[in-house]
Amino acid sequence: MTVVTAGWVCLLSPLAAVALLVLGGNWLTRRQAAWLSTLSTAVSFGAALVAFFGILGEDVDQRAHYSTAWTWLSAGQYDFGLQILVDQLAVFQMLVISGIGALIVWYAVGYMDESDEERRFFAYMSLFVFSMLLLVESGNFLLLLAGWGMVGLCSYLLIGYDHHRPAAIAAAKKAFIMNAFGDATVVLALFLLVQHTGTLQYSQVFAQAQSLGQNGWVINLIALGLLGGALAKSAQIPIHTWLPDAMEGPTPVSALIHAATMVTAGVYLIVRTSPLFEQAPTVQDLAAGLGAATLLVAGLVALVQTDIKRVIAYSTMSQIGYMFLAVGIGAYADGMFHLMTHAFFKALLFLSAGIVIHALAGEQAMGRMRGIGGLMPYAKWTFLVGSLSLVGIPPFAGFFSKDDIIASALDGGDYGYVLWLAGIAGAFLTGLYTFRLYFMVFRGQPEPAVRAAYHSHHGREGPWTMLLPVGVLAIGAVVSGWVQFDDLWDRVSEFLDPVAPPLVTPSATQDAVTSVCAVGLGLIGIGVAWAIYGSRRMAVPKVPAVARVLEHKLYFDELYHWLFERPADLVSRGLYAFVELPLVAGSLQAVGLTTREAAEGVSEVQTGFVRSYVLAFTAAVGVLAIVFIAAH
Amino acid sequence: MSGPNVVWYLCVAAGLFSIGALGVLLRRSPLIVLLSLEIMLNGGNLALIALARQQGNADGQIFALAVMAVAASEVVVGLGLIVAIGRRRLALDVDQLTRLRG
């Protein structure tokens, strides 16, 4: 199988599963539907592996493979093919998406066994995997946009999967609308690209990046448009408020879409279009700054959340903030490396939290699962592995990728120092909020109420289909970082650098200093969490003003409420009172009333005497006849 | 072309039409009204046929056939209505059937 064939198989296998699930309907049992979806994603992963090893065996400058199935759209002088591009970056993402995706779909076989609409769930999941693969394998911006929109749709469908709960529907709509804003800015950027380059194919556009760079306005607007889409999809400030609400979806959805793959699409987009962003350095700095702001804000807000999945969601925002910081300063391979390790440990955190949620029949409040670790050792230990990896404690995966990013900031000039400080502060916050969660939920022995809830439901941790994927992810959350250790062993950078050459290369000293600082602050964070929530030696600090601000998530929802929702509400009320009622409704009513009055007048003529009608007819015919004859 | 001038035929047709129209206007029995309607239609038919023959064109004759078919259907409906009115013991007088007044 050639690299290109493998790319197509990887892309189309989940689509085939969607078709079978939709057409099969009730012919497939729920179990068969679940396994079909798992199998198709596993086939994708196999094909991605074939493509990966195929690419490894090729010369470095021969590794980009374009393949066009047919001309998809043709408008005037423009032709857009149904074209895929398989290169190092695409293969890297294909491996993450299909690999992590297969594990999560497999986990969902057990997790969703109490749902009565399993087939719909697995059809959506497979459709999502297909859309995400389409996004990363597209060979031109138009197909990228198609994948971009479709992952947004799947996210909407899956957040609102539990359509009986109004909260889930509201969260789905919120996610969709905020993502639609990002989609719109991407579309505007693509319009500008078509206008100024006449094409949307990656290689052709990037070949003209230099000449585009001559026109500061245009390139800045294009980069801003792409950045807008990336911010919305990746839930970065200021378009981030949808992600915590998206935790209304089932846990495998949170793990797959809102942690491992879709929300990192913004990072992929910036890396993929790095030739354009490098021509607009201001916008790229903006991306790094917003990433740094997000990682701090999300880390702070995570400190006061009480829903286990929301804590992990804020941690996801924070970690994607690190990735944005990386790609914003030009450390592309480091950003992608963190994307991969993050996919492992964040999926692990969600899925082991999911084991607890599943065992407690959907309970997500941390207060009602205190000390559950005493009953569920498997969930406890896997969660601990994920937490350590998230905080970046060596030798867990997060250590290798996160420190790379923070160290790269040191090579970014004065602005880089600010970003470095943010990253280091983020490391402390990460340790604090992660282990606040861990100690609150897993430490000690369960209270009687928790124990009763646990035994009244399943009374066990979960079926093997849930436990096994979590185990695989736990191993991944340890070893996936070992493929790169800066300056000694740079396999990820070597692989990805030809696609997006880095702009910053930190020295060995900078690496060492960063590692010591980040790990030290992470450990201090864990220590503080232990003192407050583990051993309870320190009381929870009470600063009501700060707590209130954090509990309101820095008032972003309120801000948008006053900035967009209220004015829209006022305008529509005004339009209703001053336009709709008097003009539209009023005119329609007047037409009706006038017709009725006229009809009442005319109906006097209708006497009911048949002979009077006949007289009128005859008289009319007589008049006509006279006129006719007279005219001759 | 033999026979009388076409004008005579038209005069007869106009006469038939007028007799029928007067019957419809003046008589109140629905049965007679129906009969008068038939006379009007036949007046029209006669004019059609006469003119068609003068023009040497069969179209008018075909129209006359169609009119006869319509007239037959109309009589069926009309007589049915009259029978229905009679069965309900209503007065057979078109001036008293004024339910459709607006």
XYZ file of C-alpha atoms in Angstrom:
734
model
C 0.000 0.000 0.000
C 1.472 3.320 -1.018
C 1.420 6.343 1.245
C -1.364 7.964 -0.783
C -3.556 4.852 -0.767
C -3.061 4.568 2.970
C -4.113 8.191 3.319
C -7.351 7.553 1.440
C -8.090 4.356 3.380
C -7.482 6.197 6.637
C -9.871 8.958 5.578
C -12.663 6.830 4.119
C -12.850 3.982 6.616
C -14.845 5.966 9.223
C -17.074 7.334 6.461
C -17.882 3.759 5.394
C -18.799 3.011 9.003
C -21.143 6.031 9.053
C -22.845 4.812 5.872
C -23.266 1.298 7.273
C -24.579 2.588 10.594
C -27.074 4.910 8.949
C -28.279 2.440 6.310
C -28.119 -0.551 8.648
C -30.415 1.004 11.228
C -32.089 -1.667 13.309
C -30.451 -4.474 11.360
C -27.383 -3.862 13.501
C -27.643 -4.569 17.179
C -26.357 -1.877 19.512
C -23.273 -3.902 20.250
C -22.557 -4.484 16.561
C -22.913 -0.759 15.864
C -20.455 0.050 18.632
C -17.901 -2.483 17.463
C -18.301 -1.450 13.830
C -17.435 2.118 14.779
C -14.454 0.957 16.842
C -13.223 -1.312 14.071
C -13.414 1.406 11.411
C -11.362 3.771 13.574
C -8.839 1.027 14.225
C -8.572 0.438 10.463
C -7.891 4.166 10.103
C -5.133 3.877 12.657
C -3.620 0.924 10.797
C -3.650 2.897 7.554
C -2.132 5.904 9.323
C 0.676 3.656 10.579
C 1.282 2.387 7.044
C 1.424 5.980 5.786
C 3.759 6.945 8.624
C 6.271 4.195 7.951
C 5.951 4.775 4.212
C 6.876 8.428 4.720
C 9.729 7.555 7.061
C 11.266 5.482 4.263
C 11.318 8.422 1.850
C 13.739 11.275 1.317
C 13.014 14.293 3.464
C 12.205 16.549 0.522
C 9.959 13.926 -1.143
C 7.532 13.510 1.723
C 4.588 15.686 0.596
C 2.056 13.663 -1.391
C -0.865 15.385 -3.065
C -3.651 13.204 -4.459
C -6.753 14.495 -6.224
C -9.801 12.247 -6.538
C -11.749 14.581 -8.806
C -12.512 18.247 -9.367
C -14.864 19.080 -6.570
C -15.873 22.625 -7.390
C -15.148 24.589 -10.472
C -16.063 28.250 -10.703
C -14.844 30.370 -13.578
C -11.079 30.167 -13.684
C -10.876 28.446 -10.297
C -10.832 24.683 -9.821
C -10.893 23.115 -6.390
C -10.097 19.436 -6.274
C -11.203 16.843 -3.781
C -7.568 16.733 -2.886
C -5.696 15.267 0.038
C -2.198 16.049 1.184
C -0.277 13.406 3.088
C 2.901 14.841 4.561
C 4.679 14.693 7.907
C 2.274 17.074 9.634
C -0.824 15.336 8.275
C 0.481 11.885 9.185
C 1.373 13.073 12.661
C -2.183 14.282 13.184
C -3.689 11.184 11.523
C -1.847 8.987 14.009
C -3.074 11.022 16.978
C -6.669 11.256 15.785
C -7.178 7.670 14.702
C -5.059 6.177 17.487
C -6.569 8.083 20.398
C -9.915 8.014 18.589
C -9.923 4.210 18.356
C -9.187 3.897 22.080
C -11.935 6.348 23.020
C -14.550 4.791 20.739
C -13.599 1.427 22.163
C -14.092 2.828 25.663
C -17.482 4.170 24.613
C -18.618 0.600 23.859
C -18.741 0.074 27.609
C -19.546 3.628 28.655
C -22.635 4.003 26.481
C -24.211 0.642 27.350
C -27.012 2.312 29.291
C -27.973 4.670 26.498
C -30.925 3.681 24.346
C -29.691 5.544 21.302
C -26.275 3.973 20.964
C -26.411 3.640 17.171
C -26.915 7.366 16.741
C -24.029 8.022 19.102
C -21.624 5.794 17.220
C -22.719 7.134 13.842
C -21.907 10.652 15.098
C -18.589 9.486 16.539
C -17.515 7.914 13.251
C -18.674 10.986 11.365
C -16.549 13.078 13.682
C -13.457 10.928 13.125
C -13.996 11.232 9.374
C -14.433 15.018 9.554
C -11.371 15.453 11.701
C -9.285 13.333 9.335
C -10.661 15.349 6.426
C -9.549 18.518 8.202
C -5.969 17.353 8.663
C -5.622 15.514 5.341
C -7.090 18.224 3.123
C -4.813 19.407 0.338
C -6.395 22.817 -0.034
C -8.059 25.420 2.122
C -11.536 24.694 0.786
C -11.498 21.072 1.924
C -9.939 22.219 5.177
C -12.928 24.497 5.620
C -15.300 21.601 4.898
C -13.630 19.505 7.585
C -13.516 22.556 9.862
C -17.257 23.048 9.587
C -18.075 19.352 9.878
C -16.144 18.847 13.116
C -18.093 21.827 14.480
C -21.326 20.138 13.430
C -20.328 16.819 15.013
C -19.336 18.645 18.176
C -22.789 20.249 18.240
C -24.561 16.936 17.626
C -22.586 15.122 20.310
C -22.786 17.821 22.992
C -26.535 17.792 22.487
C -26.643 14.003 22.255
C -28.671 13.795 25.456
C -31.438 15.855 23.929
C -33.839 15.455 26.841
C -31.792 17.812 28.996
C -32.236 21.530 28.224
C -28.734 22.251 29.566
C -27.205 19.936 26.949
C -29.161 21.605 24.148
C -28.173 25.079 25.341
C -24.513 24.050 25.555
C -24.656 22.546 22.062
C -26.107 25.744 20.633
C -23.547 27.876 22.426
C -20.684 25.790 21.054
C -22.119 25.878 17.557
C -22.738 29.607 17.459
C -19.321 30.523 18.854
C -17.680 28.153 16.396
C -19.735 29.574 13.546
C -18.142 32.939 14.314
C -14.720 31.359 13.837
C -15.847 29.605 10.666
C -16.968 32.968 9.290
C -13.610 34.627 9.904
C -11.865 31.690 8.202
C -14.165 32.075 5.206
C -13.347 35.777 4.987
C -9.639 34.952 5.081
C -10.145 32.434 2.276
C -11.939 35.060 0.165
C -8.918 37.321 0.521
C -6.602 34.438 -0.356
C -8.541 33.622 -3.524
C -8.612 37.276 -4.487
C -4.879 37.783 -4.068
C -3.391 34.422 -5.013
C -6.063 32.924 -7.271
C -5.784 29.521 -5.653
C -6.424 27.719 -2.400
C -4.024 24.817 -2.765
C -1.509 24.807 0.066
C 1.726 24.598 -1.917
C 0.603 27.220 -4.437
C -0.590 29.618 -1.739
C 2.565 29.235 0.347
C 4.732 29.794 -2.727
C 3.122 33.251 -2.959
C 3.390 33.996 0.762
C 6.395 36.289 0.201
C 4.598 38.470 -2.331
C 1.482 38.511 -0.145
C 3.702 39.754 2.656
C 4.446 42.903 0.629
C 0.860 43.979 1.250
C 0.721 44.417 4.997
C -3.014 44.952 5.271
C -4.017 41.914 3.296
C -1.664 39.466 4.972
C -2.600 40.751 8.410
C -6.294 40.378 7.662
C -5.783 36.859 6.289
C -3.779 35.841 9.343
C -6.356 37.446 11.644
C -9.170 35.563 9.929
C -7.381 32.263 10.284
C -6.488 33.112 13.878
C -10.156 33.876 14.616
C -11.122 30.407 13.454
C -8.309 28.853 15.447
C -9.295 30.720 18.623
C -12.932 29.697 18.328
C -12.180 26.059 17.597
C -9.529 25.808 20.300
C -11.523 27.718 22.939
C -8.941 30.438 23.524
C -9.667 33.860 24.973
C -11.836 35.681 23.963
C -13.927 32.939 22.304
C -13.494 30.296 24.973
C -16.687 30.219 27.004
C -18.275 27.380 25.065
C -15.805 24.675 26.098
C -16.699 24.315 29.803
C -20.390 24.167 28.908
C -19.612 21.500 26.313
C -18.966 19.144 29.222
C -22.704 18.450 29.071
C -21.877 15.881 26.395
C -21.087 12.240 27.212
C -17.585 11.724 28.647
C -16.098 9.902 25.614
C -17.163 12.919 23.556
C -15.408 15.256 25.961
C -12.299 13.111 25.739
C -12.240 12.745 21.969
C -13.567 16.076 20.728
C -13.073 18.508 23.573
C -9.662 17.350 24.707
C -7.694 15.216 22.293
C -8.538 16.225 18.754
C -10.993 18.914 17.682
C -10.044 21.632 20.137
C -6.416 21.290 19.084
C -7.357 21.896 15.442
C -6.537 25.578 15.918
C -2.943 24.665 16.723
C -2.792 22.488 13.636
C -4.205 25.312 11.514
C -1.532 27.755 12.630
C 1.241 25.225 12.043
C -0.175 24.300 8.642
C -0.437 27.934 7.567
C 2.780 29.028 9.271
C 4.203 30.533 6.034
C 1.290 32.987 6.098
C 1.546 33.714 9.821
C 5.272 34.361 9.536
C 4.481 37.171 7.081
C 2.208 38.693 9.734
C 4.400 38.668 12.860
C 2.053 40.948 14.801
C -0.784 38.476 14.460
C 1.504 35.634 15.408
C 2.562 37.509 18.537
C -1.104 38.063 19.252
C -1.672 34.302 19.064
C 1.131 33.700 21.552
C -0.172 36.412 23.887
C -3.735 35.099 23.807
C -2.400 31.603 24.459
C -0.484 32.859 27.484
C -3.525 34.775 28.759
C -5.728 31.717 28.301
C -3.364 29.393 30.100
C -3.332 31.681 33.129
C -7.043 32.524 33.164
C -8.139 28.930 32.641
C -5.716 27.742 35.321
C -7.135 30.253 37.808
C -10.764 29.479 37.019
C -10.080 25.740 37.310
C -9.196 26.337 40.973
C -12.796 26.993 41.988
C -14.753 24.610 39.773
C -16.791 21.919 41.498
C -17.678 19.732 38.514
C -14.988 17.144 37.808
C -15.301 17.448 34.037
C -15.251 21.244 34.105
C -11.955 21.234 35.968
C -10.496 19.029 33.252
C -12.072 21.240 30.582
C -10.392 24.346 31.996
C -7.158 22.405 32.169
C -7.614 21.592 28.465
C -8.025 25.291 27.654
C -4.929 26.002 29.684
C -2.849 23.344 27.921
C -4.022 24.517 24.499
C -2.925 27.944 25.669
C 0.583 26.476 25.952
C 0.293 25.138 22.386
C -0.815 28.541 21.092
C 2.081 30.117 22.929
C 4.414 27.657 21.193
C 3.111 28.138 17.672
C 2.829 31.889 18.283
C 6.557 32.199 18.906
C 7.336 29.770 16.096
C 8.137 26.592 18.045
C 5.889 24.571 15.750
C 7.224 21.097 16.422
C 7.090 21.733 20.170
C 3.453 22.765 19.880
C 2.596 19.653 17.902
C 4.564 17.489 20.328
C 2.573 18.893 23.235
C -0.594 18.348 21.202
C 0.277 14.647 21.009
C 1.238 14.106 24.660
C -1.731 16.213 25.717
C -4.008 13.991 23.645
C -2.756 11.002 25.631
C -2.892 12.367 29.154
C -5.997 14.464 28.741
C -7.948 11.624 27.141
C -6.689 9.502 30.041
C -7.919 12.024 32.616
C -11.338 12.279 30.999
C -11.740 8.552 30.625
C -10.705 7.690 34.164
C -13.006 10.450 35.417
C -15.575 8.793 33.151
C -15.083 5.493 34.986
C -16.047 7.257 38.210
C -18.962 9.076 36.581
C -20.199 5.833 35.026
C -19.927 3.959 38.315
C -21.909 6.691 40.088
C -24.622 6.778 37.404
C -23.710 10.101 35.816
C -22.704 12.037 38.949
C -20.231 14.794 38.056
C -20.115 16.926 41.222
C -16.809 16.479 43.020
C -18.496 16.935 46.377
C -20.469 13.739 45.854
C -17.503 11.549 44.947
C -15.146 12.376 47.823
C -12.760 9.557 48.624
C -14.004 7.358 45.792
C -10.398 6.294 45.203
C -10.741 3.903 48.126
C -13.356 1.954 46.174
C -11.914 2.370 42.693
C -8.164 1.800 42.772
C -7.893 1.408 39.006
C -9.467 4.811 38.316
C -7.383 6.309 41.096
C -4.022 5.124 39.791
C -4.722 5.898 36.135
C -5.948 9.359 37.121
C -2.786 9.879 39.112
C -0.673 8.967 36.074
C -2.625 11.455 33.960
C -2.320 14.156 36.619
C 1.435 13.755 36.969
C 1.799 13.865 33.219
C -0.361 17.001 33.063
C 1.692 18.769 35.713
C 4.859 17.806 33.852
C 6.699 15.702 36.404
C 9.507 13.639 34.858
C 9.460 10.982 33.463
C 5.808 11.456 32.500
C 5.031 12.677 28.986
C 3.913 16.202 29.867
C 7.343 17.029 31.254
C 9.068 16.612 27.909
C 6.570 18.534 25.818
C 5.596 21.354 28.149
C 9.145 22.243 29.132
C 10.093 22.382 25.460
C 7.461 25.030 24.928
C 8.332 27.141 27.954
C 12.055 26.949 27.145
C 11.394 28.049 23.556
C 9.851 31.240 24.893
C 13.232 32.195 26.373
C 14.603 32.495 22.840
C 11.872 34.921 21.795
C 13.349 38.253 22.911
C 11.755 40.558 25.501
C 8.255 39.423 24.610
C 9.495 35.875 25.089
C 10.449 36.594 28.719
C 6.906 37.704 29.482
C 5.561 34.544 27.857
C 8.115 32.483 29.763
C 6.896 33.946 33.060
C 3.301 33.167 32.115
C 4.259 29.598 31.229
C 6.126 29.107 34.490
C 3.254 30.567 36.514
C 0.940 28.258 34.584
C 3.024 25.287 35.700
C 2.363 26.192 39.336
C -1.369 26.632 38.692
C -1.487 23.320 36.836
C 0.004 21.507 39.812
C -2.417 23.222 42.167
C -5.718 22.694 40.327
C -4.887 19.196 39.116
C -4.028 17.893 42.548
C -6.855 19.819 44.193
C -9.079 17.671 42.000
C -7.090 14.516 42.680
C -6.991 14.903 46.456
C -10.643 15.958 46.699
C -11.948 13.057 44.678
C -9.561 10.172 45.129
C -7.785 10.556 48.438
C -8.861 8.753 51.610
C -11.891 6.594 52.174
C -15.360 7.359 50.785
C -18.078 8.866 52.901
C -21.069 6.566 53.577
C -23.269 8.371 51.054
C -20.669 7.941 48.301
C -20.209 4.295 49.212
C -23.966 3.726 49.095
C -24.249 5.426 45.702
C -21.388 3.283 44.377
C -22.849 -0.019 45.564
C -26.423 0.791 44.626
C -25.462 1.138 40.977
C -22.910 -1.287 39.495
C -20.730 -1.934 42.476
C -17.690 -2.362 40.225
C -15.359 -0.088 38.318
C -16.639 -0.891 34.850
C -16.600 -3.430 32.006
C -13.273 -4.473 30.457
C -14.029 -2.396 27.352
C -13.679 0.686 29.523
C -10.741 -0.377 31.654
C -8.482 -1.663 28.892
C -8.354 1.517 26.738
C -7.678 3.534 29.884
C -4.740 1.258 30.635
C -3.346 1.740 27.134
C -3.730 5.505 27.474
C -2.004 5.425 30.858
C 0.989 3.737 29.266
C 0.864 6.318 26.478
C 0.726 9.148 29.011
C 4.059 7.923 30.333
C 5.994 6.845 27.264
C 4.654 9.184 24.577
C 6.995 11.911 25.822
C 10.061 9.780 25.425
C 10.281 10.333 21.667
C 11.816 13.741 22.267
C 14.161 15.154 24.873
C 15.515 18.474 23.770
C 19.096 18.569 22.505
C 19.605 14.867 23.080
C 16.930 13.115 21.124
C 14.824 15.245 18.762
C 12.733 12.770 16.804
C 9.541 14.878 16.672
C 11.351 18.052 15.690
C 13.396 16.215 13.063
C 10.202 14.797 11.598
C 8.144 17.999 11.577
C 10.734 20.735 11.041
C 10.830 20.340 7.212
C 7.105 21.247 7.087
C 7.337 24.188 9.464
C 10.896 25.250 10.308
C 11.089 26.633 13.865
C 11.802 30.310 14.490
C 13.285 29.776 17.934
C 15.904 27.340 19.165
C 16.534 27.494 22.903
C 20.012 26.694 24.154
C 20.785 23.800 26.483
C 21.123 26.211 29.423
C 17.722 27.712 28.753
C 16.264 24.217 28.588
C 17.837 23.229 31.873
C 16.786 26.396 33.715
C 13.238 26.065 32.444
C 12.973 22.419 33.387
C 14.159 23.083 36.930
C 11.814 26.051 37.367
C 8.771 24.370 35.794
C 9.146 21.066 37.628
C 9.955 22.866 40.875
C 6.874 25.111 40.644
C 4.727 22.164 39.574
C 5.864 20.271 42.685
C 5.213 23.324 44.859
C 1.718 23.479 43.353
C 1.183 19.822 44.238
C 2.528 20.511 47.724
C 0.131 23.409 48.285
C -2.741 21.266 47.015
C -1.657 18.536 49.453
C -1.533 20.966 52.362
C -4.995 22.372 51.611
C -6.958 19.474 50.186
C -4.871 16.386 51.016
C -3.703 16.601 54.615
C -6.049 19.557 55.365
C -3.281 21.241 57.342
C -4.109 24.576 55.754
C -7.594 25.957 55.459
C -8.846 26.904 52.027
C -7.813 30.580 51.688
C -10.859 32.785 51.924
C -10.725 35.858 49.734
C -14.381 36.439 48.857
C -13.747 39.037 46.165
C -11.277 36.842 44.282
C -13.406 33.757 44.762
C -16.431 35.560 43.370
C -14.525 36.729 40.291
C -13.199 33.234 39.651
C -16.550 31.568 40.238
C -18.006 33.883 37.618
C -15.222 32.773 35.282
C -13.905 36.374 35.116
C -17.346 37.564 34.002
C -16.861 36.589 30.367
C -20.352 35.102 30.102
C -21.819 38.197 31.741
C -19.783 40.444 29.448
C -21.087 38.670 26.352
C -24.553 38.748 27.821
C -24.415 42.548 28.082
C -22.392 43.059 24.917
C -24.295 40.857 22.478
C -27.340 39.215 23.977
C -28.933 42.268 25.597
C -28.474 44.617 22.600
C -29.764 41.930 20.248
C -32.715 41.418 22.556
C -33.401 45.163 22.727
C -33.102 45.613 18.975
C -35.464 42.748 18.282
C -37.950 44.002 20.858
C -37.773 47.455 19.268
C -38.250 46.007 15.806
C -41.220 44.028 17.098
C -42.870 47.036 18.673
C -42.119 49.625 15.991
C -41.840 47.666 12.757
C -43.428 44.260 13.107
C -46.647 45.264 14.834
C -47.553 48.521 13.003
C -46.057 47.804 9.577
C -46.010 44.077 8.907
C -48.826 42.804 11.087
C -50.787 46.063 10.684
C -50.663 46.079 6.899
C -51.677 42.429 6.688
C -54.632 43.064 8.967
C -55.659 46.135 6.977
C -55.603 44.159 3.740
C -57.869 41.567 5.302
C -60.287 44.059 6.815
C -60.569 46.160 3.655
C -61.298 43.088 1.575
C -63.964 42.056 4.003
C -65.655 45.464 4.025
C -65.604 45.663 0.245
C -67.086 42.187 0.028
C -69.893 43.125 2.391
C -70.799 46.061 0.151
C -70.677 44.029 -3.033
C -72.659 41.153 -1.585
C -75.766 43.382 -1.630
C -75.897 42.625 -5.333
C -76.344 38.943 -4.627
C -80.063 38.856 -4.020
C -80.584 35.130 -4.305
C -83.235 35.664 -7.006
C -82.002 33.523 -9.878
C -84.068 35.389 -12.385
C -82.491 38.699 -11.507
C -79.113 37.202 -12.305
C -80.376 35.956 -15.611
C -81.721 39.383 -16.365
C -78.306 40.874 -15.709
C -76.681 38.273 -17.968
C -79.143 38.805 -20.738
C -78.925 42.557 -20.525
C -75.148 42.323 -20.655
C -75.248 40.013 -23.672
C -77.695 42.386 -25.328
C -75.426 45.369 -24.733
C -72.438 43.408 -26.028
C -74.341 42.389 -29.127
C -75.334 45.995 -29.849
C -71.774 47.203 -29.317
C -70.475 44.428 -31.528
C -72.874 45.168 -34.328
C -72.395 48.925 -34.023
C -68.636 48.512 -34.224
C -69.066 46.876 -37.635
C -73.830 26.052 -51.912
C -77.564 25.596 -52.112
C -80.497 26.392 -49.904
C -81.550 29.612 -48.248
C -79.153 32.390 -47.371
C -77.360 31.917 -44.041
C -79.005 35.045 -42.689
C -82.321 33.221 -42.404
C -80.720 30.530 -40.310
C -79.262 33.171 -38.040
C -82.630 34.845 -37.739
C -84.222 31.546 -36.686
C -81.335 31.009 -34.230
C -81.794 34.482 -32.765
C -85.519 33.816 -32.471
C -84.945 30.541 -30.638
C -82.442 32.235 -28.321
C -84.823 35.075 -27.533
C -87.737 32.711 -26.860
C -85.522 30.701 -24.522
C -84.200 33.803 -22.771
C -87.681 35.150 -22.243
C -88.749 31.797 -20.869
C -85.877 31.789 -18.372
C -86.643 35.351 -17.362
C -90.388 35.142 -17.088
C -91.282 31.645 -15.945
C -90.873 30.627 -12.305
C -91.170 26.861 -12.577
C -87.674 25.369 -12.553
C -88.756 22.720 -15.029
C -89.785 25.294 -17.595
C -86.629 27.275 -16.926
C -84.608 24.182 -17.779
C -86.582 23.646 -20.989
C -86.060 27.281 -21.953
C -82.340 26.892 -21.342
C -82.338 23.983 -23.786
C -84.040 26.144 -26.387
C -81.362 28.842 -25.908
C -78.608 26.310 -26.329
C -80.201 24.950 -29.469
C -80.456 28.462 -30.856
C -76.740 28.800 -30.325
C -76.156 25.386 -31.907
C -78.115 26.312 -34.985
C -76.063 29.479 -35.467
C -72.856 27.508 -35.068
C -73.839 24.863 -37.586
C -75.163 27.355 -40.130
C -72.037 29.455 -40.037
C -69.813 26.365 -40.103
C -71.539 25.165 -43.252
C -71.236 28.587 -44.847
C -67.514 28.684 -44.072
C -67.047 25.073 -45.246
C -65.394 24.335 -41.915
C -66.335 21.489 -39.557
C -65.156 23.221 -36.369
C -68.507 24.794 -35.608
C -70.284 21.480 -35.990
C -67.933 19.889 -33.521
C -68.648 22.725 -31.119
C -72.348 22.017 -31.549
C -71.779 18.371 -30.623
C -69.869 19.436 -27.529
C -72.673 21.836 -26.558
C -75.194 18.997 -26.891
C -73.135 16.825 -24.586
C -72.890 19.629 -22.038
C -76.623 20.311 -22.359
C -77.424 16.656 -21.719
C -75.266 16.625 -18.582
C -76.778 19.876 -17.430
C -80.314 18.497 -17.815
C -79.329 15.455 -15.772
C -78.065 17.618 -12.947
C -80.929 20.090 -13.220
C -83.633 17.415 -13.227
C -81.905 15.707 -10.317
C -82.051 18.958 -8.360
C -85.704 19.446 -9.222
C -86.552 15.904 -8.066
C -84.627 16.536 -4.844
C -86.516 19.797 -4.272
C -89.824 18.068 -4.922
C -88.981 15.238 -2.529
C -88.342 17.732 0.255
C -91.769 19.218 -0.395
C -90.324 22.619 -1.181
C -92.122 25.002 -3.488
C -91.135 24.504 -7.125
C -90.612 28.226 -7.612
C -87.241 29.740 -8.461
C -88.154 32.990 -6.701
C -88.501 31.186 -3.405
C -85.135 29.422 -3.663
C -83.131 32.361 -2.308
C -80.815 30.622 0.139
C -77.751 31.901 -1.726
C -78.455 35.541 -0.962
C -75.248 37.316 0.028
